[in-house]
Amino acid sequence: MKLTQLRYIVEVVRRGLNVSAAADALYTSQPGVSKQIRLLEDELGVPIFERSGKHFTGLTRPGHQILAAAERALAETRGIQSIAAEFADDQSGSLSIATTHTQARHALPGAVQAFRRHYPAVSLHFHQGTPTQIAEMATAGEVDFAIATEALELYEDLVMLPCYRWNRSIVVPQGHPLCDCRPLTLEAIADHPIVTYVFGFTGRSRLDAAFSAHGLTPEVVFTATDSEVIKTYVQLGLGVGIMASMAFDPDRDEGLVALDASHLFEASTTRIGFRRSAYMRAYMFAFIETFAPHLNDDVVQQAIEARTPEQRHALERHLQARLESAGI
């Protein structure tokens, strides 16, 4: 069994069972990939892929388990490489982060800029996706960190740490009737078409829960994953926007007004997640603390070592209390 064979299996599945696409991604030939997979199946004595002629159509029952083991083995291999790199040079390397557009555009720039000043030899790689895709990338070891507001708690293999709390604003064109609504209420908002995030993005579940608790069913006429898109369609008059307050810039968003809605919705918490088994290089600890100063090395290490649900919940309560007391 060779690591190369495991990489081939993982890449074929990642490319939708398209062997040619996997070969292109791995800079090798399609026959070479097929041959190595067949050799591994012969060695193991079980088929990994179901076939129709020469084409893969799915994973066999043992194939699903072999794929999971292959992903773990490759992740551990990357960990070994990181350990060696740490001792060779703790000031250079790479850091990959999966996150949403809102986080990348509005929450992370300051932290990235500060991090780059201290670690100019570390290359940063950003990957955008849905919260679920982001968490899956971290779980599979495809990225070092996942930063999102939703979905991370669904993956037990991830260490999750609260970074900051945020709430929402109602964004409307200047002169909109809601500008004169004091106090702003959910009932008043629900009288207008809503433009907001796709479900599963940026705290959308909290928004829906707030309306539901008041027996309201708002008319959501347009959804998007990108705050900039939401503002564009509010400007076009499609409806009133409900979005993260941090995504509104009064200097740049000319013609729009943001109305504070923090009294209407429960605050959401953005978290950073990473695999519990990941080898954490010094600059990775540094990035976390740069992004969320209350998450110093000791706190992160406590989270890694917290094995029981009780330990994890106790640390979560402690960190949430620190965020609330600090107004973060």
GROMACS .gro file of N, CA and C in nm, residues 62-197:
model
  408
   62PRO      N    1  -1.721  -0.149   0.162
   62PRO     CA    2  -1.588  -0.131   0.221
   62PRO      C    3  -1.517  -0.006   0.170
   63GLY      N    4  -1.553   0.034   0.046
   63GLY     CA    5  -1.490   0.153  -0.011
   63GLY      C    6  -1.514   0.278   0.071
   64HIS      N    7  -1.635   0.292   0.127
   64HIS     CA    8  -1.665   0.408   0.211
   64HIS      C    9  -1.572   0.414   0.332
   65GLN      N   10  -1.551   0.298   0.394
   65GLN     CA   11  -1.464   0.296   0.512
   65GLN      C   12  -1.317   0.316   0.474
   66ILE      N   13  -1.278   0.260   0.360
   66ILE     CA   14  -1.140   0.278   0.313
   66ILE      C   15  -1.114   0.425   0.282
   67LEU      N   16  -1.211   0.491   0.219
   67LEU     CA   17  -1.197   0.634   0.189
   67LEU      C   18  -1.176   0.714   0.317
   68ALA      N   19  -1.257   0.688   0.420
   68ALA     CA   20  -1.243   0.761   0.547
   68ALA      C   21  -1.106   0.738   0.608
   69ALA      N   22  -1.059   0.612   0.603
   69ALA     CA   23  -0.926   0.581   0.658
   69ALA      C   24  -0.816   0.647   0.575
   70ALA      N   25  -0.835   0.652   0.444
   70ALA     CA   26  -0.735   0.717   0.357
   70ALA      C   27  -0.725   0.865   0.388
   71GLU      N   28  -0.839   0.930   0.408
   71GLU     CA   29  -0.839   1.073   0.441
   71GLU      C   30  -0.767   1.098   0.573
   72ARG      N   31  -0.791   1.010   0.671
   72ARG     CA   32  -0.721   1.025   0.800
   72ARG      C   33  -0.572   1.005   0.784
   73ALA      N   34  -0.532   0.905   0.706
   73ALA     CA   35  -0.390   0.876   0.687
   73ALA      C   36  -0.320   0.993   0.618
   74LEU      N   37  -0.384   1.050   0.518
   74LEU     CA   38  -0.323   1.163   0.448
   74LEU      C   39  -0.314   1.285   0.538
   75ALA      N   40  -0.416   1.304   0.622
   75ALA     CA   41  -0.412   1.415   0.718
   75ALA      C   42  -0.298   1.398   0.817
   76GLU      N   43  -0.278   1.275   0.864
   76GLU     CA   44  -0.168   1.248   0.957
   76GLU      C   45  -0.033   1.270   0.888
   77THR      N   46  -0.026   1.235   0.761
   77THR     CA   47   0.097   1.258   0.686
   77THR      C   48   0.131   1.406   0.680
   78ARG      N   49   0.026   1.488   0.654
   78ARG     CA   50   0.049   1.632   0.653
   78ARG      C   51   0.093   1.683   0.790
   79GLY      N   52   0.041   1.617   0.896
   79GLY     CA   53   0.082   1.655   1.031
   79GLY      C   54   0.230   1.627   1.054
   80ILE      N   55   0.277   1.512   1.005
   80ILE     CA   56   0.419   1.477   1.018
   80ILE      C   57   0.506   1.578   0.944
   81GLN      N   58   0.460   1.617   0.825
   81GLN     CA   59   0.534   1.717   0.748
   81GLN      C   60   0.539   1.850   0.821
   82SER      N   61   0.430   1.885   0.888
   82SER     CA   62   0.426   2.010   0.963
   82SER      C   63   0.522   2.008   1.082
   83ILE      N   64   0.528   1.892   1.149
   83ILE     CA   65   0.620   1.879   1.262
   83ILE      C   66   0.763   1.904   1.215
   84ALA      N   67   0.799   1.839   1.104
   84ALA     CA   68   0.935   1.856   1.052
   84ALA      C   69   0.959   2.001   1.013
   85ALA      N   70   0.860   2.062   0.949
   85ALA     CA   71   0.875   2.202   0.906
   85ALA      C   72   0.888   2.295   1.025
   86GLU      N   73   0.817   2.264   1.135
   86GLU     CA   74   0.824   2.347   1.255
   86GLU      C   75   0.966   2.355   1.309
   87PHE      N   76   1.031   2.239   1.314
   87PHE     CA   77   1.167   2.237   1.367
   87PHE      C   78   1.267   2.294   1.268
   88ALA      N   79   1.234   2.284   1.140
   88ALA     CA   80   1.325   2.337   1.040
   88ALA      C   81   1.316   2.489   1.034
   89ASP      N   82   1.194   2.543   1.045
   89ASP     CA   83   1.175   2.687   1.037
   89ASP      C   84   1.036   2.722   1.089
   90ASP      N   85   1.029   2.783   1.205
   90ASP     CA   86   0.900   2.814   1.265
   90ASP      C   87   0.844   2.949   1.222
   91GLN      N   88   0.910   3.014   1.127
   91GLN     CA   89   0.865   3.145   1.080
   91GLN      C   90   0.807   3.141   0.939
   92SER      N   91   0.811   3.026   0.874
   92SER     CA   92   0.760   3.019   0.737
   92SER      C   93   0.675   2.894   0.721
   93GLY      N   94   0.594   2.897   0.617
   93GLY     CA   95   0.504   2.785   0.590
   93GLY      C   96   0.381   2.835   0.519
   94SER      N   97   0.271   2.765   0.535
   94SER     CA   98   0.146   2.806   0.473
   94SER      C   99   0.032   2.788   0.572
   95LEU      N  100  -0.073   2.865   0.552
   95LEU     CA  101  -0.190   2.860   0.640
   95LEU      C  102  -0.313   2.870   0.551
   96SER      N  103  -0.397   2.770   0.555
   96SER     CA  104  -0.518   2.770   0.471
   96SER      C  105  -0.641   2.786   0.559
   97ILE      N  106  -0.731   2.873   0.515
   97ILE     CA  107  -0.849   2.908   0.594
   97ILE      C  108  -0.972   2.899   0.505
   98ALA      N  109  -1.073   2.827   0.550
   98ALA     CA  110  -1.201   2.821   0.482
   98ALA      C  111  -1.300   2.908   0.558
   99THR      N  112  -1.371   2.994   0.487
   99THR     CA  113  -1.463   3.085   0.553
   99THR      C  114  -1.568   3.134   0.454
  100THR      N  115  -1.661   3.213   0.504
  100THR     CA  116  -1.765   3.271   0.419
  100THR      C  117  -1.719   3.406   0.367
  101HIS      N  118  -1.792   3.457   0.270
  101HIS     CA  119  -1.759   3.588   0.213
  101HIS      C  120  -1.765   3.697   0.319
  102THR      N  121  -1.867   3.694   0.404
  102THR     CA  122  -1.882   3.799   0.505
  102THR      C  123  -1.762   3.803   0.599
  103GLN      N  124  -1.717   3.687   0.643
  103GLN     CA  125  -1.601   3.683   0.732
  103GLN      C  126  -1.475   3.730   0.659
  104ALA      N  127  -1.454   3.681   0.538
  104ALA     CA  128  -1.334   3.717   0.462
  104ALA      C  129  -1.331   3.866   0.429
  105ARG      N  130  -1.448   3.923   0.401
  105ARG     CA  131  -1.453   4.062   0.358
  105ARG      C  132  -1.453   4.161   0.474
  106HIS      N  133  -1.519   4.124   0.586
  106HIS     CA  134  -1.541   4.223   0.690
  106HIS      C  135  -1.475   4.192   0.825
  107ALA      N  136  -1.455   4.065   0.858
  107ALA     CA  137  -1.401   4.032   0.990
  107ALA      C  138  -1.252   4.003   0.991
  108LEU      N  139  -1.200   3.951   0.881
  108LEU     CA  140  -1.063   3.901   0.880
  108LEU      C  141  -0.954   3.997   0.831
  109PRO      N  142  -0.983   4.098   0.751
  109PRO     CA  143  -0.874   4.180   0.695
  109PRO      C  144  -0.777   4.236   0.798
  110GLY      N  145  -0.827   4.289   0.909
  110GLY     CA  146  -0.738   4.346   1.011
  110GLY      C  147  -0.645   4.243   1.070
  111ALA      N  148  -0.700   4.123   1.100
  111ALA     CA  149  -0.619   4.016   1.157
  111ALA      C  150  -0.515   3.967   1.057
  112VAL      N  151  -0.555   3.955   0.931
  112VAL     CA  152  -0.460   3.910   0.828
  112VAL      C  153  -0.346   4.010   0.813
  113GLN      N  154  -0.379   4.136   0.811
  113GLN     CA  155  -0.277   4.240   0.796
  113GLN      C  156  -0.178   4.237   0.913
  114ALA      N  157  -0.230   4.226   1.035
  114ALA     CA  158  -0.142   4.220   1.153
  114ALA      C  159  -0.058   4.092   1.153
  115PHE      N  160  -0.119   3.980   1.115
  115PHE     CA  161  -0.046   3.853   1.111
  115PHE      C  162   0.067   3.859   1.009
  116ARG      N  163   0.042   3.918   0.894
  116ARG     CA  164   0.144   3.925   0.790
  116ARG      C  165   0.263   4.010   0.833
  117ARG      N  166   0.240   4.109   0.916
  117ARG     CA  167   0.351   4.190   0.964
  117ARG      C  168   0.448   4.106   1.047
  118HIS      N  169   0.395   4.012   1.125
  118HIS     CA  170   0.480   3.930   1.212
  118HIS      C  171   0.530   3.803   1.142
  119TYR      N  172   0.452   3.755   1.043
  119TYR     CA  173   0.492   3.631   0.975
  119TYR      C  174   0.487   3.652   0.823
  120PRO      N  175   0.576   3.734   0.770
  120PRO     CA  176   0.573   3.763   0.626
  120PRO      C  177   0.606   3.642   0.538
  121ALA      N  178   0.670   3.540   0.596
  121ALA     CA  179   0.708   3.423   0.517
  121ALA      C  180   0.603   3.314   0.518
  122VAL      N  181   0.489   3.339   0.584
  122VAL     CA  182   0.379   3.242   0.585
  122VAL      C  183   0.279   3.282   0.476
  123SER      N  184   0.255   3.193   0.382
  123SER     CA  185   0.158   3.222   0.276
  123SER      C  186   0.018   3.185   0.322
  124LEU      N  187  -0.078   3.272   0.293
  124LEU     CA  188  -0.217   3.252   0.334
  124LEU      C  189  -0.301   3.212   0.214
  125HIS      N  190  -0.390   3.114   0.235
  125HIS     CA  191  -0.477   3.066   0.128
  125HIS      C  192  -0.620   3.063   0.181
  126PHE      N  193  -0.708   3.138   0.115
  126PHE     CA  194  -0.848   3.144   0.156
  126PHE      C  195  -0.936   3.060   0.062
  127HIS      N  196  -1.031   2.991   0.122
  127HIS     CA  197  -1.128   2.911   0.047
  127HIS      C  198  -1.267   2.954   0.096
  128GLN      N  199  -1.355   2.987   0.004
  128GLN     CA  200  -1.491   3.027   0.042
  128GLN      C  201  -1.589   2.915   0.013
  129GLY      N  202  -1.692   2.907   0.095
  129GLY     CA  203  -1.794   2.804   0.075
  129GLY      C  204  -1.908   2.824   0.172
  130THR      N  205  -2.001   2.730   0.170
  130THR     CA  206  -2.109   2.732   0.268
  130THR      C  207  -2.051   2.690   0.404
  131PRO      N  208  -2.118   2.723   0.514
  131PRO     CA  209  -2.068   2.678   0.644
  131PRO      C  210  -2.046   2.527   0.651
  132THR      N  211  -2.135   2.450   0.591
  132THR     CA  212  -2.118   2.305   0.592
  132THR      C  213  -1.994   2.264   0.512
  133GLN      N  214  -1.976   2.322   0.395
  133GLN     CA  215  -1.856   2.292   0.315
  133GLN      C  216  -1.730   2.331   0.389
  134ILE      N  217  -1.735   2.443   0.457
  134ILE     CA  218  -1.620   2.493   0.533
  134ILE      C  219  -1.582   2.394   0.642
  135ALA      N  220  -1.681   2.347   0.717
  135ALA     CA  221  -1.655   2.252   0.825
  135ALA      C  222  -1.603   2.120   0.769
  136GLU      N  223  -1.657   2.076   0.657
  136GLU     CA  224  -1.612   1.950   0.597
  136GLU      C  225  -1.468   1.961   0.548
  137MET      N  226  -1.430   2.077   0.495
  137MET     CA  227  -1.291   2.096   0.451
  137MET      C  228  -1.195   2.085   0.569
  138ALA      N  229  -1.233   2.143   0.683
  138ALA     CA  230  -1.148   2.135   0.802
  138ALA      C  231  -1.142   1.992   0.855
  139THR      N  232  -1.256   1.925   0.858
  139THR     CA  233  -1.261   1.787   0.908
  139THR      C  234  -1.175   1.694   0.824
  140ALA      N  235  -1.175   1.716   0.693
  140ALA     CA  236  -1.098   1.632   0.601
  140ALA      C  237  -0.950   1.670   0.597
  141GLY      N  238  -0.912   1.777   0.667
  141GLY     CA  239  -0.773   1.820   0.666
  141GLY      C  240  -0.733   1.896   0.541
  142GLU      N  241  -0.832   1.941   0.463
  142GLU     CA  242  -0.802   2.016   0.341
  142GLU      C  243  -0.761   2.160   0.372
  143VAL      N  244  -0.804   2.210   0.488
  143VAL     CA  245  -0.766   2.345   0.533
  143VAL      C  246  -0.726   2.335   0.680
  144ASP      N  247  -0.653   2.435   0.726
  144ASP     CA  248  -0.611   2.437   0.866
  144ASP      C  249  -0.722   2.487   0.958
  145PHE      N  250  -0.792   2.593   0.916
  145PHE     CA  251  -0.894   2.653   0.999
  145PHE      C  252  -1.025   2.669   0.922
  146ALA      N  253  -1.135   2.653   0.994
  146ALA     CA  254  -1.267   2.688   0.943
  146ALA      C  255  -1.319   2.802   1.029
  147ILE      N  256  -1.367   2.908   0.966
  147ILE     CA  257  -1.421   3.022   1.040
  147ILE      C  258  -1.562   3.046   0.987
  148ALA      N  259  -1.661   3.028   1.074
  148ALA     CA  260  -1.800   3.042   1.033
  148ALA      C  261  -1.888   3.062   1.155
  149THR      N  262  -2.012   3.099   1.129
  149THR     CA  263  -2.108   3.119   1.236
  149THR      C  264  -2.198   2.999   1.253
  150GLU      N  265  -2.221   2.924   1.148
  150GLU     CA  266  -2.310   2.809   1.154
  150GLU      C  267  -2.234   2.681   1.119
  151ALA      N  268  -2.291   2.568   1.158
  151ALA     CA  269  -2.251   2.434   1.112
  151ALA      C  270  -2.131   2.373   1.183
  152LEU      N  271  -2.038   2.453   1.237
  152LEU     CA  272  -1.918   2.393   1.296
  152LEU      C  273  -1.952   2.300   1.412
  153GLU      N  274  -2.058   2.333   1.486
  153GLU     CA  275  -2.092   2.252   1.604
  153GLU      C  276  -2.141   2.112   1.566
  154LEU      N  277  -2.167   2.090   1.438
  154LEU     CA  278  -2.216   1.960   1.394
  154LEU      C  279  -2.103   1.858   1.375
  155TYR      N  280  -1.979   1.902   1.385
  155TYR     CA  281  -1.865   1.815   1.355
  155TYR      C  282  -1.782   1.793   1.481
  156GLU      N  283  -1.796   1.674   1.540
  156GLU     CA  284  -1.732   1.646   1.668
  156GLU      C  285  -1.580   1.638   1.658
  157ASP      N  286  -1.527   1.616   1.539
  157ASP     CA  287  -1.381   1.605   1.523
  157ASP      C  288  -1.312   1.741   1.529
  158LEU      N  289  -1.392   1.849   1.530
  158LEU     CA  290  -1.334   1.982   1.530
  158LEU      C  291  -1.328   2.041   1.671
  159VAL      N  292  -1.216   2.104   1.701
  159VAL     CA  293  -1.206   2.191   1.819
  159VAL      C  294  -1.267   2.324   1.778
  160MET      N  295  -1.366   2.372   1.854
  160MET     CA  296  -1.435   2.495   1.817
  160MET      C  297  -1.417   2.599   1.926
  161LEU      N  298  -1.381   2.719   1.888
  161LEU     CA  299  -1.357   2.826   1.983
  161LEU      C  300  -1.432   2.952   1.943
  162PRO      N  301  -1.507   3.014   2.034
  162PRO     CA  302  -1.582   3.136   2.001
  162PRO      C  303  -1.488   3.255   1.985
  163CYS      N  304  -1.502   3.326   1.874
  163CYS     CA  305  -1.413   3.439   1.844
  163CYS      C  306  -1.476   3.573   1.878
  164TYR      N  307  -1.598   3.595   1.832
  164TYR     CA  308  -1.664   3.722   1.863
  164TYR      C  309  -1.814   3.706   1.841
  165ARG      N  310  -1.892   3.795   1.903
  165ARG     CA  311  -2.036   3.797   1.889
  165ARG      C  312  -2.077   3.916   1.800
  166TRP      N  313  -2.184   3.900   1.727
  166TRP     CA  314  -2.230   4.006   1.639
  166TRP      C  315  -2.381   3.999   1.624
  167ASN      N  316  -2.437   4.108   1.572
  167ASN     CA  317  -2.581   4.108   1.549
  167ASN      C  318  -2.612   4.172   1.415
  168ARG      N  319  -2.737   4.207   1.395
  168ARG     CA  320  -2.786   4.241   1.262
  168ARG      C  321  -2.837   4.384   1.253
  169SER      N  322  -2.843   4.432   1.131
  169SER     CA  323  -2.905   4.561   1.101
  169SER      C  324  -3.008   4.541   0.991
  170ILE      N  325  -3.107   4.629   0.992
  170ILE     CA  326  -3.203   4.635   0.882
  170ILE      C  327  -3.153   4.742   0.787
  171VAL      N  328  -3.128   4.707   0.663
  171VAL     CA  329  -3.073   4.800   0.565
  171VAL      C  330  -3.182   4.840   0.467
  172VAL      N  331  -3.205   4.971   0.456
  172VAL     CA  332  -3.311   5.023   0.370
  172VAL      C  333  -3.261   5.144   0.293
  173PRO      N  334  -3.327   5.179   0.184
  173PRO     CA  335  -3.291   5.304   0.115
  173PRO      C  336  -3.324   5.425   0.202
  174GLN      N  337  -3.252   5.532   0.184
  174GLN     CA  338  -3.281   5.656   0.257
  174GLN      C  339  -3.426   5.698   0.232
  175GLY      N  340  -3.493   5.741   0.341
  175GLY     CA  341  -3.632   5.783   0.329
  175GLY      C  342  -3.732   5.671   0.338
  176HIS      N  343  -3.689   5.549   0.361
  176HIS     CA  344  -3.780   5.435   0.371
  176HIS      C  345  -3.868   5.450   0.496
  177PRO      N  346  -3.994   5.406   0.492
  177PRO     CA  347  -4.084   5.418   0.608
  177PRO      C  348  -4.028   5.360   0.738
  178LEU      N  349  -3.946   5.256   0.731
  178LEU     CA  350  -3.892   5.196   0.853
  178LEU      C  351  -3.798   5.292   0.926
  179CYS      N  352  -3.745   5.391   0.856
  179CYS     CA  353  -3.655   5.488   0.922
  179CYS      C  354  -3.729   5.566   1.031
  180ASP      N  355  -3.861   5.578   1.018
  180ASP     CA  356  -3.940   5.653   1.116
  180ASP      C  357  -4.008   5.563   1.218
  181CYS      N  358  -3.979   5.434   1.212
  181CYS     CA  359  -4.042   5.338   1.303
  181CYS      C  360  -3.959   5.328   1.431
  182ARG      N  361  -4.011   5.387   1.540
  182ARG     CA  362  -3.940   5.384   1.668
  182ARG      C  363  -4.037   5.347   1.779
  183PRO      N  364  -4.011   5.236   1.850
  183PRO     CA  365  -3.896   5.147   1.827
  183PRO      C  366  -3.921   5.055   1.706
  184LEU      N  367  -3.813   5.012   1.647
  184LEU     CA  368  -3.821   4.919   1.534
  184LEU      C  369  -3.871   4.784   1.586
  185THR      N  370  -3.970   4.726   1.520
  185THR     CA  371  -4.028   4.599   1.564
  185THR      C  372  -4.023   4.495   1.453
  186LEU      N  373  -4.032   4.368   1.493
  186LEU     CA  374  -4.037   4.261   1.395
  186LEU      C  375  -4.165   4.269   1.312
  187GLU      N  376  -4.273   4.312   1.376
  187GLU     CA  377  -4.400   4.324   1.304
  187GLU      C  378  -4.389   4.426   1.191
  188ALA      N  379  -4.323   4.539   1.219
  188ALA     CA  380  -4.306   4.641   1.116
  188ALA      C  381  -4.218   4.591   1.002
  189ILE      N  382  -4.112   4.519   1.037
  189ILE     CA  383  -4.022   4.465   0.934
  189ILE      C  384  -4.095   4.363   0.848
  190ALA      N  385  -4.177   4.278   0.912
  190ALA     CA  386  -4.247   4.172   0.839
  190ALA      C  387  -4.351   4.226   0.742
  191ASP      N  388  -4.386   4.353   0.752
  191ASP     CA  389  -4.480   4.414   0.657
  191ASP      C  390  -4.415   4.441   0.521
  192HIS      N  391  -4.283   4.421   0.512
  192HIS     CA  392  -4.210   4.450   0.388
  192HIS      C  393  -4.143   4.323   0.335
  193PRO      N  394  -4.124   4.312   0.205
  193PRO     CA  395  -4.047   4.199   0.150
  193PRO      C  396  -3.905   4.201   0.210
  194ILE      N  397  -3.850   4.081   0.230
  194ILE     CA  398  -3.720   4.067   0.296
  194ILE      C  399  -3.614   4.019   0.197
  195VAL      N  400  -3.498   4.080   0.205
  195VAL     CA  401  -3.379   4.037   0.131
  195VAL      C  402  -3.274   4.000   0.235
  196THR      N  403  -3.228   3.875   0.236
  196THR     CA  404  -3.136   3.834   0.341
  196THR      C  405  -3.050   3.717   0.295
  197TYR      N  406  -2.985   3.652   0.391
  197TYR     CA  407  -2.893   3.543   0.361
  197TYR      C  408  -2.967   3.413   0.330
   0.00000   0.00000   0.00000
